[in-house]
Structure formats: structure tokens, C-alpha cells
mmCIF file of C-alpha atoms in Angstrom:
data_model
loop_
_atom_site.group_PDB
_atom_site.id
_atom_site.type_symbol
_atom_site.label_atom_id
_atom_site.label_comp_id
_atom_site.label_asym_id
_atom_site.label_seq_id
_atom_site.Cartn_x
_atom_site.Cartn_y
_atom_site.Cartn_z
ATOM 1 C CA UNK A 1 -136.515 41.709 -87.964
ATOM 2 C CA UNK A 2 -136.123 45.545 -88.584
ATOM 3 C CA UNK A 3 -135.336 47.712 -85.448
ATOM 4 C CA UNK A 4 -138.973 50.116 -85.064
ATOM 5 C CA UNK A 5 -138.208 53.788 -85.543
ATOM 6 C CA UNK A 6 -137.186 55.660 -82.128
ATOM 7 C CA UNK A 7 -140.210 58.079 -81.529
ATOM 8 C CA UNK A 8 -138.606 61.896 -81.905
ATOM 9 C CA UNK A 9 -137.874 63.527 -78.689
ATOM 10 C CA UNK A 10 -140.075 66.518 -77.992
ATOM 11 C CA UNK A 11 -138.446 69.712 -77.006
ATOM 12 C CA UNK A 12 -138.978 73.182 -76.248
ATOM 13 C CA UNK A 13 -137.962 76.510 -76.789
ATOM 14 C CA UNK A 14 -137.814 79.294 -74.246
ATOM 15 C CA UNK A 15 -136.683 82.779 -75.674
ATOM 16 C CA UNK A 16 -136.578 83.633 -79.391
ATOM 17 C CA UNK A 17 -134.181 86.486 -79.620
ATOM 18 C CA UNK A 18 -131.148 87.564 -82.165
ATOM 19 C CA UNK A 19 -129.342 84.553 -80.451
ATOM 20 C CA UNK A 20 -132.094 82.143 -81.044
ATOM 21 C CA UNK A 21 -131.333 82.159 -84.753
ATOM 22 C CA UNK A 22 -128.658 79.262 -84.812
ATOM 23 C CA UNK A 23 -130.798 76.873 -82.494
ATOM 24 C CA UNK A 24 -133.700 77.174 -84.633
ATOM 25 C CA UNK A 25 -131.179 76.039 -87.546
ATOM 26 C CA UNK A 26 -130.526 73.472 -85.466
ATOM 27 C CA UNK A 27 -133.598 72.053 -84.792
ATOM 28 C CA UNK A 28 -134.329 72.244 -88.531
ATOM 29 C CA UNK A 29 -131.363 69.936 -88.963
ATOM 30 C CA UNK A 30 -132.553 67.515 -86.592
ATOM 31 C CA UNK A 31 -135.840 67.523 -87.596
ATOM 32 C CA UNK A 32 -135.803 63.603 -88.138
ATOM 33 C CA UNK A 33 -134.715 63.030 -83.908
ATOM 34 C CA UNK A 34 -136.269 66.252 -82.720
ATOM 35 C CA UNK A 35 -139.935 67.353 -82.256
ATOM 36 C CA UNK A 36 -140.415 70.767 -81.451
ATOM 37 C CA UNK A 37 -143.246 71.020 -79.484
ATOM 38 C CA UNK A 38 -143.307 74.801 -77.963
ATOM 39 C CA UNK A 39 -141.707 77.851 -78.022
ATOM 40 C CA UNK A 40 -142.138 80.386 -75.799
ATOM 41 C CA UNK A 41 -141.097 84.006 -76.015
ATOM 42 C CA UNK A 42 -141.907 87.396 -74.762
ATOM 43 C CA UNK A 43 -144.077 88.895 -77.103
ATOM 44 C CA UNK A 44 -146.880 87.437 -79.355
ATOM 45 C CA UNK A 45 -145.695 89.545 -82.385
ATOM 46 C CA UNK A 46 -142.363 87.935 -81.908
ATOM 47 C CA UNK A 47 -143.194 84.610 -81.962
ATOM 48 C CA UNK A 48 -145.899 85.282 -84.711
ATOM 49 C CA UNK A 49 -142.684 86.456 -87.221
ATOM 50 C CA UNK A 50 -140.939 83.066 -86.242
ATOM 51 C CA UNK A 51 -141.178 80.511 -88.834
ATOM 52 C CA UNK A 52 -141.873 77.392 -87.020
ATOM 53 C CA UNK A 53 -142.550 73.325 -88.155
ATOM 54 C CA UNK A 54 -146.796 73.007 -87.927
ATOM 55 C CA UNK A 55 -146.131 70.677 -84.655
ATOM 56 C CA UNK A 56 -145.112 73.850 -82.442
ATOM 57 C CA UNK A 57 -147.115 75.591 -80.259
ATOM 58 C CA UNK A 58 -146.141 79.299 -79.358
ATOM 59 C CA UNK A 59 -146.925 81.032 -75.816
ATOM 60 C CA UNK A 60 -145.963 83.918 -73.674
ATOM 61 C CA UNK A 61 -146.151 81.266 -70.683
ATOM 62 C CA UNK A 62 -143.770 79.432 -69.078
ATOM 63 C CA UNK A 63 -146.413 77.388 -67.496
ATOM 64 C CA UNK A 64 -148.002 76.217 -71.119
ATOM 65 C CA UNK A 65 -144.473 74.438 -71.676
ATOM 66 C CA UNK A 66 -144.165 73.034 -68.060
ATOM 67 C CA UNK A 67 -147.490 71.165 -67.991
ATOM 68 C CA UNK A 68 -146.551 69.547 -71.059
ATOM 69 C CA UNK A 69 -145.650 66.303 -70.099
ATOM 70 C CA UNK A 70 -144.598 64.686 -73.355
ATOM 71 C CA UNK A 71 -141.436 67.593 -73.213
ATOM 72 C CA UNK A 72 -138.329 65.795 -72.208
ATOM 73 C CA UNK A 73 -135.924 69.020 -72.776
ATOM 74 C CA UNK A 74 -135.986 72.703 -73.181
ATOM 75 C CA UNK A 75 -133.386 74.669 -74.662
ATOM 76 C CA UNK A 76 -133.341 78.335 -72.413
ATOM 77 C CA UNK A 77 -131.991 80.638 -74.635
ATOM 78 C CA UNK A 78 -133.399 83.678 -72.730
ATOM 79 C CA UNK A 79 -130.928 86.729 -71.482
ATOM 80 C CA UNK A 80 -128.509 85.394 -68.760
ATOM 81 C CA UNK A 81 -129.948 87.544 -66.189
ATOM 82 C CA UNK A 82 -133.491 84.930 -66.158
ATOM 83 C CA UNK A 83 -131.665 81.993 -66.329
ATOM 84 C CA UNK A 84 -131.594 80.208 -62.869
ATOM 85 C CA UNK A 85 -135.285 81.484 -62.240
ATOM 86 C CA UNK A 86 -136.455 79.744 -65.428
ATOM 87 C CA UNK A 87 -134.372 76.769 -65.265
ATOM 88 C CA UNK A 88 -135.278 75.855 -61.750
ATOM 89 C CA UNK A 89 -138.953 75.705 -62.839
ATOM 90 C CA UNK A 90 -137.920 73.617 -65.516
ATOM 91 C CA UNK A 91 -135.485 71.372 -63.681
ATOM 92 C CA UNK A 92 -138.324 70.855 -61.015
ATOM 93 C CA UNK A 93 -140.922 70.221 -64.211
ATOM 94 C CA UNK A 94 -138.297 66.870 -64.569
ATOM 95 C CA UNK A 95 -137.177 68.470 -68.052
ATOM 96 C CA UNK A 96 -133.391 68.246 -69.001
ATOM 97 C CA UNK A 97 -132.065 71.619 -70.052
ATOM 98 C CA UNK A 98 -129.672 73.108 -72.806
ATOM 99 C CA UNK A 99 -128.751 76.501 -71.549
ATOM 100 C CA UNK A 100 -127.381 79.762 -73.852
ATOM 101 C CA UNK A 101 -124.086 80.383 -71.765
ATOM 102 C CA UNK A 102 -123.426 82.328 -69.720
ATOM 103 C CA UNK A 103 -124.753 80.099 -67.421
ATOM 104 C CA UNK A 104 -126.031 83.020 -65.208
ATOM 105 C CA UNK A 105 -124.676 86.561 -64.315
ATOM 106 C CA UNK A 106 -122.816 85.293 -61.474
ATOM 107 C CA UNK A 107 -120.396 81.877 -60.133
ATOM 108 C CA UNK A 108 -122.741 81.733 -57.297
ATOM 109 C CA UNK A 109 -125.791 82.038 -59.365
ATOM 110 C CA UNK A 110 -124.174 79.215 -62.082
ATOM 111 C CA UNK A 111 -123.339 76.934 -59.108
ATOM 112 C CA UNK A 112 -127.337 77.489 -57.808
ATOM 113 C CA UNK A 113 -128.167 76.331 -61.202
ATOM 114 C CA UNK A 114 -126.251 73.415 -61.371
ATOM 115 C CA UNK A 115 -127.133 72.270 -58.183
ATOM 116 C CA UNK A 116 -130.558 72.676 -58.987
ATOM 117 C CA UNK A 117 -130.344 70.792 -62.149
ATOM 118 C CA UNK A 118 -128.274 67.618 -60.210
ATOM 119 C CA UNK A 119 -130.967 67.652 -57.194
ATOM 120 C CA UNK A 120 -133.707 67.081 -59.880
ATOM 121 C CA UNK A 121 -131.724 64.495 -61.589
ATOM 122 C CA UNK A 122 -132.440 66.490 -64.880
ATOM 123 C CA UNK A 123 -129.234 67.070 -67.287
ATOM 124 C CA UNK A 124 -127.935 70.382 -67.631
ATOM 125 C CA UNK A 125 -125.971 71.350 -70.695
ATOM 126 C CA UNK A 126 -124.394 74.825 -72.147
ATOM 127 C CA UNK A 127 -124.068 76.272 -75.276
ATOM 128 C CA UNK A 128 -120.190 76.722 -75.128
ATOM 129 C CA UNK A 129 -120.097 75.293 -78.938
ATOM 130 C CA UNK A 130 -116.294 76.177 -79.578
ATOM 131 C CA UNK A 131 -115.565 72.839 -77.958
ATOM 132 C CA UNK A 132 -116.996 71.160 -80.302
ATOM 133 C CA UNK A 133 -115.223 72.391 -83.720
ATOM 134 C CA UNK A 134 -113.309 69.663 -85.455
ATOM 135 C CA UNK A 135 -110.162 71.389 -84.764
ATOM 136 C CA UNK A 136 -110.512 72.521 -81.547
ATOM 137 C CA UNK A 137 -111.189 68.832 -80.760
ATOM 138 C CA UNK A 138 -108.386 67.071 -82.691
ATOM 139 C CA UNK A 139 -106.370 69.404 -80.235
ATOM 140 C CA UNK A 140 -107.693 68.334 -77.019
ATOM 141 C CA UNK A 141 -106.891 64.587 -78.156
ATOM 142 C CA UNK A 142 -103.189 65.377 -78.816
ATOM 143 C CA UNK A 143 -102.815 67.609 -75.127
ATOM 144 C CA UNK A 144 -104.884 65.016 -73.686
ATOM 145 C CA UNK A 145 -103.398 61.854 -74.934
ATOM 146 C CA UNK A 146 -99.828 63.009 -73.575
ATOM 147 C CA UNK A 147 -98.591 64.069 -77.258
ATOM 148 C CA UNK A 148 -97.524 67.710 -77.071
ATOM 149 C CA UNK A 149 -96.007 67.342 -73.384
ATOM 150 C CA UNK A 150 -96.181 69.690 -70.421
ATOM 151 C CA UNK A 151 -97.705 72.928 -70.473
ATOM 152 C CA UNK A 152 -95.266 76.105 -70.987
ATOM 153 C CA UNK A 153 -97.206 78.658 -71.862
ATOM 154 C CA UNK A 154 -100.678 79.425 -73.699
ATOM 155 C CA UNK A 155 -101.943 83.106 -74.551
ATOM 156 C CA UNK A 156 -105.968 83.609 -75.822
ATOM 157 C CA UNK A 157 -106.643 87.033 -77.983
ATOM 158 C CA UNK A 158 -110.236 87.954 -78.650
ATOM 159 C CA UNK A 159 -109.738 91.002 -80.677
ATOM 160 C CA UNK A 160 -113.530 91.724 -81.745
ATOM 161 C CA UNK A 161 -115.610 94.901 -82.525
ATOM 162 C CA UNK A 162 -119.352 95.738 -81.498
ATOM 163 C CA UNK A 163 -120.288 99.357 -82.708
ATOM 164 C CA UNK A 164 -121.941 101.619 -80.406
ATOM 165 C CA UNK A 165 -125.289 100.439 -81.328
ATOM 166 C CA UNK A 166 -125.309 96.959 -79.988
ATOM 167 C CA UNK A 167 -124.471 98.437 -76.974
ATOM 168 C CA UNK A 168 -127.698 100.636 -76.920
ATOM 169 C CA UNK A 169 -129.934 98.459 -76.382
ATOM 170 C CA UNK A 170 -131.520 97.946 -73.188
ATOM 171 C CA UNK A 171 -129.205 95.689 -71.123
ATOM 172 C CA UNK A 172 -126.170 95.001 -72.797
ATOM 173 C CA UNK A 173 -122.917 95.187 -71.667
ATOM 174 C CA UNK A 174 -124.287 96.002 -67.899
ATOM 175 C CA UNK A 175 -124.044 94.138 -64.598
ATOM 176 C CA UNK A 176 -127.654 93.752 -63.983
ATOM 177 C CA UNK A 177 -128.722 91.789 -67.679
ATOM 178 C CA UNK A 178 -125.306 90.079 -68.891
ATOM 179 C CA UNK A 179 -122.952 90.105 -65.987
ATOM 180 C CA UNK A 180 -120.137 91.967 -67.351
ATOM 181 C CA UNK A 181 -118.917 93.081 -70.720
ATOM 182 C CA UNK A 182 -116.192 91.474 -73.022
ATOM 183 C CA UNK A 183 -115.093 88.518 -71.001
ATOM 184 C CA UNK A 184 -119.027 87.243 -70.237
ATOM 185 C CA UNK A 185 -120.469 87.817 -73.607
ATOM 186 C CA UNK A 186 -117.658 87.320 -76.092
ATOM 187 C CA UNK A 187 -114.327 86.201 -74.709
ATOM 188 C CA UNK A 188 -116.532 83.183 -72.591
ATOM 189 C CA UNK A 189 -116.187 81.034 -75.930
ATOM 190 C CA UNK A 190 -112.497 81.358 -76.325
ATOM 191 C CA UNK A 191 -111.308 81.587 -72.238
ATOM 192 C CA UNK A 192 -113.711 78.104 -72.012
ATOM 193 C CA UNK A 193 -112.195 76.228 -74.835
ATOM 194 C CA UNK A 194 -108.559 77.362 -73.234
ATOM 195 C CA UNK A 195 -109.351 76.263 -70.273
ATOM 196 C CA UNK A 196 -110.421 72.715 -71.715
ATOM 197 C CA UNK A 197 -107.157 72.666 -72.857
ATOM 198 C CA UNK A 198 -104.523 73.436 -69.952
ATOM 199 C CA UNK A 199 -106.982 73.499 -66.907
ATOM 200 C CA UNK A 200 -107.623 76.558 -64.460
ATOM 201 C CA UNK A 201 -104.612 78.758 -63.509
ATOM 202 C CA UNK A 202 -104.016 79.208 -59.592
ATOM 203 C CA UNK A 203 -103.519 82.818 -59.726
ATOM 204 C CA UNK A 204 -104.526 86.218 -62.195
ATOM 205 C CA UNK A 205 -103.179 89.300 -62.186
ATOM 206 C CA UNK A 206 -105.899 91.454 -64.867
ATOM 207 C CA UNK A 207 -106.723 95.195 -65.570
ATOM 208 C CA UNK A 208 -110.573 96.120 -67.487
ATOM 209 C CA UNK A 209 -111.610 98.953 -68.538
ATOM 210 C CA UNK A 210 -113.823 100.775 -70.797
ATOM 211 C CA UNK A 211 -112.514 102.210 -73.609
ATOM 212 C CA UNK A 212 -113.583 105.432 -75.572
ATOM 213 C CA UNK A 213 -115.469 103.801 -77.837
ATOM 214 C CA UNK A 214 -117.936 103.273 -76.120
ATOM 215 C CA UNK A 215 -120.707 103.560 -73.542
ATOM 216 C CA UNK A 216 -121.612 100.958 -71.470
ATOM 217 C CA UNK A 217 -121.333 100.271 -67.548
ATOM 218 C CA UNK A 218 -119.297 97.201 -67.964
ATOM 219 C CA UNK A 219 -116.100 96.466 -69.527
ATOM 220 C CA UNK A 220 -114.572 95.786 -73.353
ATOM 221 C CA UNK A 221 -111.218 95.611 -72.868
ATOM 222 C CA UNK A 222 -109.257 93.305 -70.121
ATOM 223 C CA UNK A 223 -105.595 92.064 -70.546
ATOM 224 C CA UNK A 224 -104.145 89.444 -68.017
ATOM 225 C CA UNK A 225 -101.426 87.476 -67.242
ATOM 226 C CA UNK A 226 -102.113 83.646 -65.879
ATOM 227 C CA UNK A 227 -99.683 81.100 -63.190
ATOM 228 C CA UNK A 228 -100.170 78.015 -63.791
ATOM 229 C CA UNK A 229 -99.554 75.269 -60.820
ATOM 230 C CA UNK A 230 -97.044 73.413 -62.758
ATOM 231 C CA UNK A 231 -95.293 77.341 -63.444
ATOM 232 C CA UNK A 232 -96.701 77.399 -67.280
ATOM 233 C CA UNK A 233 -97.363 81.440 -67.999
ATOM 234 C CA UNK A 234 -100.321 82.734 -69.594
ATOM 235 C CA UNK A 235 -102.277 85.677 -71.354
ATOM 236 C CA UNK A 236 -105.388 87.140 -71.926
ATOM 237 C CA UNK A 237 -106.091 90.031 -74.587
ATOM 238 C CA UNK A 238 -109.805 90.575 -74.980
ATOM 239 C CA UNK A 239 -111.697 93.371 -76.269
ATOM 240 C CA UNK A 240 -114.766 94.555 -78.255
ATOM 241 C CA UNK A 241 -113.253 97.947 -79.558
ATOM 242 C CA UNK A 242 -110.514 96.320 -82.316
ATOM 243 C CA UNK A 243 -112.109 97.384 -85.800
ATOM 244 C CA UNK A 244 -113.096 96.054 -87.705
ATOM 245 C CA UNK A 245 -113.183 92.537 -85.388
ATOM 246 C CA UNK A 246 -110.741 89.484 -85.793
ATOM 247 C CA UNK A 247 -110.898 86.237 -85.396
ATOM 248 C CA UNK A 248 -109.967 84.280 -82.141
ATOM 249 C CA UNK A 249 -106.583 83.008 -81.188
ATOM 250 C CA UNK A 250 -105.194 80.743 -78.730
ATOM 251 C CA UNK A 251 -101.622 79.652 -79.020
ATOM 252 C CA UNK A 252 -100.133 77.231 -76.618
ATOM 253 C CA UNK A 253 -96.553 75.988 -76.190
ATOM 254 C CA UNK A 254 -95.469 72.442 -74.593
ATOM 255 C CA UNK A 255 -91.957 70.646 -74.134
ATOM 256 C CA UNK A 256 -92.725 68.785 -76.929
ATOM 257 C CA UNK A 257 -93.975 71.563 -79.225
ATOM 258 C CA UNK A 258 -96.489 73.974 -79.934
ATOM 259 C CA UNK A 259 -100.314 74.146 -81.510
ATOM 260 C CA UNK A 260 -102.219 77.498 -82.619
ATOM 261 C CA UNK A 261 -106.191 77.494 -83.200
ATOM 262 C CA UNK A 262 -107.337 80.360 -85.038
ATOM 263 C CA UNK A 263 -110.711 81.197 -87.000
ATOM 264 C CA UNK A 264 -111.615 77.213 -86.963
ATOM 265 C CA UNK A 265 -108.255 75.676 -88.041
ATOM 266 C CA UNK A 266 -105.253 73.443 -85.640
ATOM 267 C CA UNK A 267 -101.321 74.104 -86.699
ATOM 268 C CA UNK A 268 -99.616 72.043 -84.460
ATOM 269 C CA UNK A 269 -96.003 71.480 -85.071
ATOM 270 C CA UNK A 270 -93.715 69.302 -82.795
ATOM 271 C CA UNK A 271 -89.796 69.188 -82.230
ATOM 272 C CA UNK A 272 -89.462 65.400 -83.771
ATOM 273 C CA UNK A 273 -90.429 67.275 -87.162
ATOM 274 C CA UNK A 274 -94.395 66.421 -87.411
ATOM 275 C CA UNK A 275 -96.946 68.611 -88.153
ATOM 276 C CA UNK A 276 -100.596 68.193 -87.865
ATOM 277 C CA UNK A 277 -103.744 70.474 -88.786
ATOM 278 C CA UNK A 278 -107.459 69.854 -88.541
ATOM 279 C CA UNK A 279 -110.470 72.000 -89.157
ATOM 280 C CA UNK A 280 -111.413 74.820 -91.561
ATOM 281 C CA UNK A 281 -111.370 78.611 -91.690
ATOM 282 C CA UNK A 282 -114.596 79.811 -90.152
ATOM 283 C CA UNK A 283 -115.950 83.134 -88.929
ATOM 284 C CA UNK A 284 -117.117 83.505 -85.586
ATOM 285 C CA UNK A 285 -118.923 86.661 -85.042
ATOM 286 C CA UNK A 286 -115.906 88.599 -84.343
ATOM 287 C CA UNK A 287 -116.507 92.140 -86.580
ATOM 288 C CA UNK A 288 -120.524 93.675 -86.188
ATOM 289 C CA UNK A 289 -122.802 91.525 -87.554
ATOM 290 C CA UNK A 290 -122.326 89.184 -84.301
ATOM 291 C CA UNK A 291 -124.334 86.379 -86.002
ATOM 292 C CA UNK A 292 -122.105 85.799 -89.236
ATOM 293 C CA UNK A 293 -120.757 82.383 -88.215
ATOM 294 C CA UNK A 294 -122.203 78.605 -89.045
ATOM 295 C CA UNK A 295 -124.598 76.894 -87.021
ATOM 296 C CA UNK A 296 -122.433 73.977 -87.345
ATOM 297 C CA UNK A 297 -121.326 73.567 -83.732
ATOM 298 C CA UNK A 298 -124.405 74.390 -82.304
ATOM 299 C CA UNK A 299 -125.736 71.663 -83.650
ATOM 300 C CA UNK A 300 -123.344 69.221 -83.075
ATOM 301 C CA UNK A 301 -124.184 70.454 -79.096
ATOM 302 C CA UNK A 302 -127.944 69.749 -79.382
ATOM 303 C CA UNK A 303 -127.151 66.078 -81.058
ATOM 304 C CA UNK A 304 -124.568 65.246 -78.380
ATOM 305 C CA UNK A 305 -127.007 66.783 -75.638
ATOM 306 C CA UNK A 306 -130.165 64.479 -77.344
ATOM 307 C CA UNK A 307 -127.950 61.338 -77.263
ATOM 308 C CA UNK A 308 -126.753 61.607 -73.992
ATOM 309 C CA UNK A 309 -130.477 61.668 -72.754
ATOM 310 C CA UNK A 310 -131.034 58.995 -74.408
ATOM 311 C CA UNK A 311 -128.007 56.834 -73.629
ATOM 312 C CA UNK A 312 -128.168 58.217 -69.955
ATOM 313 C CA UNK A 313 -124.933 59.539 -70.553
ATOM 314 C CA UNK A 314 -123.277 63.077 -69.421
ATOM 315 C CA UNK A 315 -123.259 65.863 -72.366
ATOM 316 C CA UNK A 316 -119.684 66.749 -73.552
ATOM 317 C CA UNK A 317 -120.531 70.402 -72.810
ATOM 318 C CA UNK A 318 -121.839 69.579 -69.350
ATOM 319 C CA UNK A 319 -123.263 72.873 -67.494
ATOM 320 C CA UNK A 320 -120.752 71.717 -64.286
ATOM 321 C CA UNK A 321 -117.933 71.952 -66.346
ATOM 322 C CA UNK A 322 -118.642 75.384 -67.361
ATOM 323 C CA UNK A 323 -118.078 76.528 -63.752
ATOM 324 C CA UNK A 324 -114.522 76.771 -64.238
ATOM 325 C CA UNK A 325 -114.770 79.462 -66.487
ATOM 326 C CA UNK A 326 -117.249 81.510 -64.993
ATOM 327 C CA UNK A 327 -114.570 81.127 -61.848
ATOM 328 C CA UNK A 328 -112.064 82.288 -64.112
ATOM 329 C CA UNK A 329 -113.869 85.116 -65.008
ATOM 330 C CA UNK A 330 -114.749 86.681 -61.868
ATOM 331 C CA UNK A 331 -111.140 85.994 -60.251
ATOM 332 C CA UNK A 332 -109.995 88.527 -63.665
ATOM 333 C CA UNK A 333 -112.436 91.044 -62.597
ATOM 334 C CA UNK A 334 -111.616 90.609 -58.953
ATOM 335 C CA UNK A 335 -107.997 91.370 -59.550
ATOM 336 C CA UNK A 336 -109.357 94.322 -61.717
ATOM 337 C CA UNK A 337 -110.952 95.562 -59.172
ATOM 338 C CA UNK A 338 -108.773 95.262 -56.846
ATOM 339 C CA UNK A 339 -105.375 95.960 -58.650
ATOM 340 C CA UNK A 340 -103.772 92.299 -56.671
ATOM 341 C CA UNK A 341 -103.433 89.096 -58.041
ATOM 342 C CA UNK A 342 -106.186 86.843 -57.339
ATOM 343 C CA UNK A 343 -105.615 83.411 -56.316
ATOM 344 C CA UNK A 344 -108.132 80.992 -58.532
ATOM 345 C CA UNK A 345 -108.114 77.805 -56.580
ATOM 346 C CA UNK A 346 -107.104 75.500 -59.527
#
């Protein structure tokens, strides 16, 4: 007998900004699992311009989507500053929820959030879609599986450019909307995946600052040096003022040899003589058109998110597991704050 069709999951968008662009992509892709049921935005002239499958419904109110009870997830890709307000409506509505990252503006506000989601037994996911590049994945199985060693030292460079004009528009780049500059809006990606990779350091030592490129409150430039518990050495170079914007780096070194991922693509060379790459060349965003990269890994986030509602599984980009970098990130401003080094309990 022939297996019946699984009914498509209905879902729901909240926020249809710049950033919206690749989820929408995404939801195209996945039209045969997915359902998109509403969308909800800010303006009606907005969501009038979007161009949207005939089974979505558009609204300026949360409270359309959240008496919708055929809606088993909502993706929240609203500015980070709204997220744990919106989220805990939807988390109480009993919907599972696939977050833009940051998570929230704060670690205490991420952690609320998180909470939230686990004491409504709804999943909570985050769009942190570097984890999920083929390359950046065939290295986690070789550090994971034992293959490159111990740890000895890892660096991450996020040399990117944003012209004065992104930074003009209302919010961006300040405490109050994004929570911070370069390392919560940019480098997040990058510091995330490199912390998948050789686990939280126990103690920063960072300086930020703005540069004179720009104007903004917050900062977009921040170099660091990491201390590992096992005594592997680390660094951090990020920055929004390198023109014309290049692409992300993270080079690590083990007892057994040493891997590079850069702009999508694995080197990994060991001391017995092998050498092993994965992935392709890829832009990411890095130069000031902030949205020329492939939806590829966004997707491959919404399927894995999908399935593991449906399996009852955890998603592979589980909001918890994002924690660790926003605690990374606020020990590096701590320290830059404060001019000491900042213990990270790792």
C-alpha cells in the first residue's frame, strides 16, 4: 500500500524586512513541506509589495497569527530588540519558533527567551546558518571525531565594510535596537561557528572602538585575544570599516594539523601527509550590498528545524546553544569596557 502524503506544515511569518529576503526564498523552496499561512509585518504597504503564495494571509497583528490554530511554527525575523516580547506570545500560543539571531540584545534577555521557549515545551531555533555550510560541517566531523587532535590555537577575522548609509538608518549599530555593533550583527556568524568548533574560552582580553568611518553609538572594530582551558591561544579581528569587505576566516591549528574555512571552502592538511577540502567559494555579505550571499543555508536551517518538529527531535541550530556566543560576546565588550581580562566561565 502507498504511504498517504504528510499534510504541509503551516507556518508563519513575523517581520518582512531587508533580512526577510532569504527566508522567503526559503519557503519558496519548501513549498512542497511548508504552508505559509501568515505573514505579519509593520506596515500594510509593506506587506502589500511582498510577493506571497495565494494561501497567505498578511496582517499588522500579532494576534491574527496567534489565534490561528492550524500554525505549528513562526519564523520571527523582526529587529532583535522585539524579540523576547514577540516570542513569548508565541511560545505561550504553543507555536515552535525559528528566530533571526541575535537571539535578543542581551545574554540575559537570550536566556529569558530560551527559558520561555523550554517552559512552553515549544522548540526554539536560530538562524546562525554558517553551521550548516557543507564545509563548515565536514570540519566539525574531523575536530569532533578526534581527527585533527588537541586544540593549539584558532584565530576568526571578519574583515567586512558597511558604508555610512546602512548605518543611518534608524537603529542600527546602537545599543537600544541591535545590541552592539560589529560583533552582534556581523561577526555573530563567524564567532558562533568558531565556537562550535573549539568550545568557549575561559578568559578574553578585547579592545572596541569606533572608527572614523563612521557614526554610530556602538562599535565596528574589536580585536581580542582568547585562553583556552586546555592553554590553546586565540584571536579575534572584526570590523565593518575594511573596504571594500572580505570574506570570513577562521584558521585553527591542532597537534595533529591544521584546517582553514574561508568564503565557504575547508583546507585541512595534517602532519601524516593528508589533505582534505569540502565546500565551495561563496560570498557572504561581507562588502555593501549585505544581502549578496545564497539562501542555501538558510534553508537547509528551516528543513532541519521542520523535521525536527516532526520527528520530535532537537534542531541542529538549537536557540540554547546559541547562548554561548552571545556569552562570548558580552565577556569581549566587558573587557572593552573595562580594559581587564574577563573570565568567560567555559
Amino acid at each position: 500500500m502507498s504511504k498517504e502524503p504528510v499534510p504541509k506544515m503551516r507556518v508563519a511569518v513575523v517581520g518582512a524586512g531587508l533580512a526577510s529576503a532569504p527566508h522567503f526564498q526559503s519557503l519558496r523552496d519548501l513549498q512542497n513541506e511548508l504552508e505559509l499561512a501568515w505573514v505579519i509585518g509593520r506596515s500594510n504597504e509593506r506587506l502589500a509589495a511582498l510577493k506571497l503564495p495565494a494561501s497567505a494571509q498578511v496582517s499588522t497583528r500579532l494576534e491574527d497569527l496567534l489565534e490561528d490554530q492550524s500554525v505549528e511554527a513562526v519564523l520571527v525575523l523582526t529587529p532583535p530588540n522585539t524579540h523576547l516580547e514577540i516570542i513569548q506570545r508565541v511560545a505561550l500560543a504553543g507555536k515552535h519558533v525559528l528566530v533571526e539571531k541575535p537571539l535578543e540584545v542581551s545574554l540575559e534577555k537570550a536566556q529569558q527567551m530560551v527559558d520561555i521557549c523550554h517552559n512552553s515545551g515549544v522548540k526554539l531555533a536560530v538562524m546562525l546558518q554558517h553551521r550548516m555550510r557543507d564545509a563548515a560541517r565536514a570540519l566539525m566531523q574531523l575536530v569532533h571525531g578526534g581527527e585533527m587532535g588537541s586544540l593549539v590555537g584558532a584565530s576568526a577575522s571578519i574583515r567586512w565594510w558597511r558604508p555610512q548609509s546602512y548605518y543611518d538608518e534608524p537603529g542600527r549599530g546602537t545599543l537600544a535596537r541591535d545590541g552592539g555593533g560589529v560583533l552582534m550583527t556581523q561577526a555573530i556568524h563567524t564567532l558562533d561557528l568558531l565556537l562550535c568548533l573549539t568550545g568557549l574560552p575561559d578568559k578574553v582580553s578585547a579592545m572596541a572602538s569606533t572608527s572614523a568611518v563612521h557614526r554610530m553609538e556602538c562599535e565596528d572594530t574589536v580585536a581580542a585575544a582568547l585562553h583556552y582551558p586546555n592553554g590553546a591561544i586565540g584571536s579575534i579581528d572584526a570590523t565593518t570599516a575594511a573596504y571594500p569587505g572580505f570574506p570570513e576566516r577562521i584558521s585553527l591549528q591542532f597537534t595533529k594539523g591544521s584546517a582553514t574555512l574561508e568564503a565557504g571552502e575547508l583546507h585541512a592538511e595534517f602532519m601524516d601527509g593528508r589533505k582534505i577540502s569540502a565546500g565551495q567559494k561563496q560570498t557572504s555579505g561581507s562588502g555593501a550590498n549585505m544581502m549578496a550571499f545564497d539562501h542555501h543555508a538558510h534553508r537547509a536551517v528551516l528543513q532541519d528545524f521542520v523535521a525536527a518538529i516532526r520527528n520530535g527531535g532537537e534542531p541542529a541550530v538549537l536557540g540554547r546553544s546559541a547562548l554561548q556566543v552571545h556569552q562570548l560576546i558580552a565577556a569581549l565588550m566587558t573587557s572593552a569596557t573595562s580594559g581587564a581580562a574577563v573570565l568567560t566561565l567555559a
